[in-house]
mmCIF file of C-alpha atoms in Angstrom:
data_model
loop_
_atom_site.group_PDB
_atom_site.id
_atom_site.type_symbol
_atom_site.label_atom_id
_atom_site.label_comp_id
_atom_site.label_asym_id
_atom_site.label_seq_id
_atom_site.Cartn_x
_atom_site.Cartn_y
_atom_site.Cartn_z
ATOM 1 C CA MET C 1 -18.215 6.507 29.840
ATOM 2 C CA LYS C 2 -19.166 6.364 33.409
ATOM 3 C CA ASP C 3 -16.227 6.519 36.235
ATOM 4 C CA SER C 4 -16.378 4.162 38.895
ATOM 5 C CA GLN C 5 -18.364 6.712 41.221
ATOM 6 C CA GLU C 6 -21.081 6.574 39.141
ATOM 7 C CA ARG C 7 -20.684 2.906 36.962
ATOM 8 C CA LEU C 8 -23.519 0.224 38.417
ATOM 9 C CA LEU C 9 -21.819 -3.279 39.981
ATOM 10 C CA LYS C 10 -24.483 -5.032 37.977
ATOM 11 C CA ASP C 11 -23.306 -3.423 34.863
ATOM 12 C CA THR C 12 -19.202 -4.460 35.508
ATOM 13 C CA SER C 13 -17.152 -7.364 34.091
ATOM 14 C CA PHE C 14 -14.697 -8.800 36.132
ATOM 15 C CA LEU C 15 -11.643 -11.101 35.101
ATOM 16 C CA VAL C 16 -10.239 -13.110 37.439
ATOM 17 C CA ILE C 17 -6.893 -14.065 37.000
ATOM 18 C CA ASP C 18 -4.046 -16.358 38.508
ATOM 19 C CA PHE C 19 -0.479 -17.270 37.704
ATOM 20 C CA GLU C 20 1.532 -20.161 38.508
ATOM 21 C CA THR C 21 5.205 -18.906 38.866
ATOM 22 C CA VAL C 22 8.574 -20.211 39.594
ATOM 23 C CA THR C 23 10.461 -18.134 41.481
ATOM 24 C CA PRO C 24 14.444 -18.502 40.629
ATOM 25 C CA LYS C 25 16.707 -17.774 44.025
ATOM 26 C CA GLY C 26 17.337 -13.997 43.623
ATOM 27 C CA ASN C 27 15.085 -13.337 40.876
ATOM 28 C CA PRO C 28 10.943 -12.238 40.818
ATOM 29 C CA PRO C 29 8.499 -15.019 39.742
ATOM 30 C CA GLU C 30 8.193 -15.950 36.690
ATOM 31 C CA PRO C 31 4.873 -16.933 35.390
ATOM 32 C CA ILE C 32 4.856 -20.635 33.835
ATOM 33 C CA GLU C 33 0.722 -20.993 33.635
ATOM 34 C CA LEU C 34 -1.889 -18.316 33.238
ATOM 35 C CA GLY C 35 -5.612 -18.630 33.759
ATOM 36 C CA ILE C 36 -8.038 -16.201 33.514
ATOM 37 C CA LEU C 37 -12.160 -16.399 34.100
ATOM 38 C CA ARG C 38 -14.466 -13.867 33.395
ATOM 39 C CA ILE C 39 -17.257 -12.672 35.785
ATOM 40 C CA ASN C 40 -20.358 -10.933 34.070
ATOM 41 C CA ASN C 41 -22.813 -8.264 35.904
ATOM 42 C CA ALA C 42 -21.060 -8.929 39.227
ATOM 43 C CA CYS C 43 -22.089 -12.218 40.116
ATOM 44 C CA GLU C 44 -22.718 -14.527 36.702
ATOM 45 C CA ILE C 45 -19.308 -16.564 36.577
ATOM 46 C CA ASP C 46 -19.151 -17.504 32.594
ATOM 47 C CA TYR C 47 -17.218 -20.869 32.752
ATOM 48 C CA LYS C 48 -17.449 -21.032 28.927
ATOM 49 C CA PHE C 49 -14.909 -18.060 28.972
ATOM 50 C CA GLY C 50 -12.209 -19.976 31.230
ATOM 51 C CA LYS C 51 -8.884 -20.199 29.845
ATOM 52 C CA CYS C 52 -5.598 -21.242 30.510
ATOM 53 C CA THR C 53 -2.303 -21.111 28.964
ATOM 54 C CA PHE C 54 1.405 -22.474 29.673
ATOM 55 C CA ILE C 55 3.930 -19.584 29.610
ATOM 56 C CA LYS C 56 7.748 -20.215 28.745
ATOM 57 C CA PRO C 57 9.601 -19.168 31.094
ATOM 58 C CA PRO C 58 13.000 -17.315 30.182
ATOM 59 C CA GLN C 59 16.286 -19.339 29.066
ATOM 60 C CA GLY C 60 17.872 -20.834 32.127
ATOM 61 C CA ILE C 61 15.056 -20.901 34.576
ATOM 62 C CA ARG C 62 14.142 -24.075 35.870
ATOM 63 C CA LEU C 63 11.801 -25.772 37.676
ATOM 64 C CA THR C 64 12.067 -27.376 40.916
ATOM 65 C CA ARG C 65 10.967 -30.782 42.225
ATOM 66 C CA PHE C 66 8.780 -29.069 44.281
ATOM 67 C CA ASP C 67 7.490 -26.661 41.396
ATOM 68 C CA THR C 68 6.547 -29.838 39.556
ATOM 69 C CA GLU C 69 5.148 -31.453 42.840
ATOM 70 C CA GLN C 70 2.919 -28.727 43.614
ATOM 71 C CA THR C 71 1.405 -27.864 40.634
ATOM 72 C CA GLY C 72 1.912 -31.147 38.027
ATOM 73 C CA ILE C 73 3.525 -28.883 35.674
ATOM 74 C CA THR C 74 6.334 -29.952 34.043
ATOM 75 C CA GLU C 75 9.314 -28.795 32.025
ATOM 76 C CA VAL C 76 8.098 -30.747 28.655
ATOM 77 C CA ASP C 77 4.896 -28.657 29.121
ATOM 78 C CA LEU C 78 6.587 -25.422 28.881
ATOM 79 C CA VAL C 79 8.827 -26.473 26.109
ATOM 80 C CA ASN C 80 6.922 -25.237 22.953
ATOM 81 C CA ALA C 81 4.659 -22.292 24.858
ATOM 82 C CA PRO C 82 4.522 -19.179 24.426
ATOM 83 C CA SER C 83 6.868 -16.322 26.050
ATOM 84 C CA SER C 84 5.530 -14.163 29.001
ATOM 85 C CA VAL C 85 5.526 -11.266 26.288
ATOM 86 C CA GLU C 86 3.644 -12.995 23.954
ATOM 87 C CA ILE C 87 1.061 -14.032 26.430
ATOM 88 C CA MET C 88 0.857 -10.413 28.200
ATOM 89 C CA LYS C 89 0.525 -8.878 24.655
ATOM 90 C CA LYS C 90 -2.558 -11.032 24.431
ATOM 91 C CA LEU C 91 -4.111 -10.380 27.615
ATOM 92 C CA ASP C 92 -3.488 -7.032 26.941
ATOM 93 C CA GLY C 93 -5.866 -7.101 24.057
ATOM 94 C CA VAL C 94 -8.551 -8.858 26.005
ATOM 95 C CA CYS C 95 -8.444 -6.084 28.250
ATOM 96 C CA GLY C 96 -9.012 -3.697 25.571
ATOM 97 C CA GLN C 97 -12.686 -5.741 24.365
ATOM 98 C CA ARG C 98 -14.508 -3.764 27.364
ATOM 99 C CA GLU C 99 -13.874 -2.403 30.694
ATOM 100 C CA TYR C 100 -12.812 -5.481 32.932
ATOM 101 C CA ILE C 101 -11.719 -5.259 36.633
ATOM 102 C CA PHE C 102 -9.128 -8.021 37.889
ATOM 103 C CA ILE C 103 -10.080 -10.249 40.820
ATOM 104 C CA ALA C 104 -6.940 -12.192 42.086
ATOM 105 C CA GLN C 105 -6.746 -13.870 45.676
ATOM 106 C CA ASN C 106 -3.603 -12.219 47.183
ATOM 107 C CA ALA C 107 -3.881 -9.549 44.320
ATOM 108 C CA LYS C 108 -0.594 -7.774 44.743
ATOM 109 C CA TYR C 109 0.956 -10.796 43.774
ATOM 110 C CA GLU C 110 -0.656 -10.870 40.160
ATOM 111 C CA ALA C 111 -0.305 -7.222 39.633
ATOM 112 C CA ASN C 112 3.464 -7.303 40.405
ATOM 113 C CA ILE C 113 3.872 -9.770 37.638
ATOM 114 C CA ILE C 114 1.733 -7.742 35.259
ATOM 115 C CA SER C 115 3.221 -4.601 36.300
ATOM 116 C CA ARG C 116 6.817 -5.643 34.577
ATOM 117 C CA TYR C 117 5.225 -5.649 31.179
ATOM 118 C CA ALA C 118 2.953 -2.636 31.802
ATOM 119 C CA GLU C 119 4.778 0.029 29.605
ATOM 120 C CA LYS C 120 3.842 -1.971 26.224
ATOM 121 C CA ASN C 121 0.370 -2.890 27.489
ATOM 122 C CA PRO C 122 -1.105 -0.283 28.273
ATOM 123 C CA ASN C 123 -4.791 -1.432 28.953
ATOM 124 C CA LEU C 124 -3.416 -4.139 31.414
ATOM 125 C CA ALA C 125 -1.499 -1.271 32.792
ATOM 126 C CA LYS C 126 -4.638 0.367 33.759
ATOM 127 C CA THR C 127 -6.888 -2.183 34.733
ATOM 128 C CA LYS C 128 -7.736 -2.044 38.467
ATOM 129 C CA PHE C 129 -7.476 -5.032 41.203
ATOM 130 C CA ILE C 130 -9.806 -6.330 43.468
ATOM 131 C CA ASP C 131 -8.536 -8.670 46.023
ATOM 132 C CA THR C 132 -10.580 -11.345 47.520
ATOM 133 C CA ILE C 133 -8.430 -11.268 50.869
ATOM 134 C CA LEU C 134 -9.485 -7.817 51.500
ATOM 135 C CA LEU C 135 -12.720 -8.735 50.783
ATOM 136 C CA ALA C 136 -12.972 -11.688 52.925
ATOM 137 C CA LYS C 137 -11.438 -9.794 55.704
ATOM 138 C CA ASN C 138 -14.378 -7.556 55.729
ATOM 139 C CA VAL C 139 -17.082 -9.734 55.188
ATOM 140 C CA ILE C 140 -15.783 -12.525 57.392
ATOM 141 C CA PRO C 141 -13.347 -10.959 59.684
ATOM 142 C CA ASP C 142 -12.462 -13.630 62.388
ATOM 143 C CA LEU C 143 -10.891 -16.357 59.801
ATOM 144 C CA PRO C 144 -7.521 -17.602 61.557
ATOM 145 C CA ASN C 145 -5.992 -16.756 58.131
ATOM 146 C CA TYR C 146 -7.130 -15.669 54.794
ATOM 147 C CA LYS C 147 -5.822 -18.552 52.482
ATOM 148 C CA LEU C 148 -7.876 -19.360 49.417
ATOM 149 C CA ASP C 149 -8.620 -22.833 51.104
ATOM 150 C CA THR C 150 -9.870 -21.126 54.283
ATOM 151 C CA ILE C 151 -11.748 -18.812 52.982
ATOM 152 C CA ALA C 152 -13.530 -21.518 50.632
ATOM 153 C CA GLN C 153 -14.009 -23.728 54.196
ATOM 154 C CA ALA C 154 -15.884 -20.821 55.895
ATOM 155 C CA LEU C 155 -17.943 -20.185 52.722
ATOM 156 C CA VAL C 156 -19.113 -23.923 52.378
ATOM 157 C CA ILE C 157 -17.254 -23.822 48.847
ATOM 158 C CA GLU C 158 -15.290 -27.110 48.038
ATOM 159 C CA SER C 159 -11.911 -26.590 46.232
ATOM 160 C CA PRO C 160 -10.733 -28.606 43.496
ATOM 161 C CA LYS C 161 -8.833 -31.515 43.508
ATOM 162 C CA ASP C 162 -6.258 -29.533 40.936
ATOM 163 C CA ARG C 163 -5.591 -26.807 42.946
ATOM 164 C CA HIS C 164 -2.230 -24.914 42.456
ATOM 165 C CA ARG C 165 -3.438 -25.134 38.464
ATOM 166 C CA ALA C 166 -4.312 -21.531 37.037
ATOM 167 C CA LEU C 167 -7.752 -22.076 35.697
ATOM 168 C CA PRO C 168 -9.037 -24.051 38.972
ATOM 169 C CA ASP C 169 -7.816 -21.734 41.278
ATOM 170 C CA CYS C 170 -9.556 -19.095 38.988
ATOM 171 C CA ILE C 171 -12.717 -21.003 39.698
ATOM 172 C CA LEU C 172 -12.186 -21.161 42.958
ATOM 173 C CA THR C 173 -11.702 -17.350 43.417
ATOM 174 C CA ALA C 174 -14.202 -16.297 41.213
ATOM 175 C CA GLN C 175 -16.797 -18.361 43.493
ATOM 176 C CA ILE C 176 -15.652 -17.093 46.423
ATOM 177 C CA PHE C 177 -15.963 -13.765 45.098
ATOM 178 C CA VAL C 178 -19.592 -14.378 44.212
ATOM 179 C CA LYS C 179 -20.394 -15.987 47.337
ATOM 180 C CA LEU C 180 -18.768 -12.781 49.296
ATOM 181 C CA LEU C 181 -20.832 -10.251 47.252
ATOM 182 C CA GLU C 182 -23.896 -12.216 48.211
ATOM 183 C CA ILE C 183 -23.404 -11.836 51.633
ATOM 184 C CA ILE C 184 -22.817 -8.436 51.434
ATOM 185 C CA ASN C 185 -25.992 -7.872 49.544
ATOM 186 C CA LYS C 186 -28.040 -9.279 52.394
ATOM 187 C CA ARG C 187 -26.810 -7.182 54.468
ATOM 188 C CA GLU C 188 -27.011 -3.959 52.431
ATOM 189 C CA LYS C 189 -27.341 -3.645 48.715
ATOM 190 C CA MET C 190 -24.392 -2.499 46.917
ATOM 191 C CA ILE C 191 -25.070 -0.654 44.067
ATOM 192 C CA PHE C 192 -21.858 1.215 42.861
ATOM 193 C CA LEU C 193 -18.606 -0.048 41.582
ATOM 194 C CA GLN C 194 -17.010 2.350 43.490
ATOM 195 C CA GLU C 195 -18.354 1.104 47.050
ATOM 196 C CA LEU C 196 -16.584 -2.387 46.327
ATOM 197 C CA LEU C 197 -13.333 -0.725 45.058
ATOM 198 C CA GLU C 198 -13.066 0.953 48.166
ATOM 199 C CA ILE C 199 -13.631 -1.986 50.406
ATOM 200 C CA ALA C 200 -11.087 -4.542 47.986
ATOM 201 C CA GLU C 201 -9.132 -2.440 45.590
ATOM 202 C CA ILE C 202 -5.279 -2.817 45.606
ATOM 203 C CA LYS C 203 -3.337 0.375 44.311
ATOM 204 C CA THR C 204 -1.204 -0.665 41.495
ATOM 205 C CA LYS C 205 1.026 1.919 39.679
ATOM 206 C CA HIS C 206 -0.847 2.338 36.522
ATOM 207 C CA SER C 207 -4.415 1.809 38.269
ATOM 208 C CA THR C 208 -6.114 4.963 36.511
ATOM 209 C CA LEU C 209 -8.752 3.106 34.942
ATOM 210 C CA GLU C 210 -11.095 6.164 35.118
ATOM 211 C CA LYS C 211 -8.842 7.847 32.633
ATOM 212 C CA ARG C 212 -8.950 5.910 29.772
ATOM 213 C CA ASP C 213 -9.881 6.279 26.034
ATOM 214 C CA ILE C 214 -11.813 3.693 25.197
ATOM 215 C CA PHE C 215 -12.272 4.764 21.531
ATOM 216 C CA LYS C 216 -8.193 3.813 21.206
ATOM 217 C CA GLN C 217 -8.598 0.221 22.611
ATOM 218 C CA ILE C 218 -8.220 -2.087 19.566
ATOM 219 C CA SER C 219 -8.326 -5.747 20.506
ATOM 220 C CA MET C 220 -6.302 -7.845 18.360
ATOM 221 C CA PHE C 221 -5.787 -11.018 20.285
ATOM 222 C CA ASP C 222 -7.949 -13.502 22.347
ATOM 223 C CA ILE C 223 -6.601 -16.253 24.636
#
């Protein structure tokens, strides 16, 4: 398996990932919804692969009125949902199917959530993260801010009506990523994955993709 220095961008598959969360006072954010969406060959958004699941927060964690107003998610939606431990295990299985790179808007947020489950999910822990904020700052450096809607507006991409839900946010992030790559390639063709990583990768505690032994990765789950 080629490392990122030799790996072609066109041969790379990405997983766009987004968590909706609730943040209890004095505690880290707890995921209540996960969305994932695949991008094949660096530019083909695989909408059929898009998946979304509710996540039941730990006992005693309640949604506020603001949480429900922003996302539309209610506590009733979460009653019979799988736990975050179960969902991370499934996501780990997805990451074992092929050598993905994660894409997220403000990727450190998603990476920090995943890092709490890294010890028991080796595939998940080793998957690199691309941040669309870093990529956008490189391509369109003069925006007033780099919120998802601001970047979308600058690229003339329509934001979905159900923003702040995991899958719609994944779709918007994927469209932004593909558009930014199109702009880069009009300036100078980007060939290797490493070129993209140098611009937009965030470093995580466990981001050692090159050291992965793919023959040990066994997929047991599918979201």
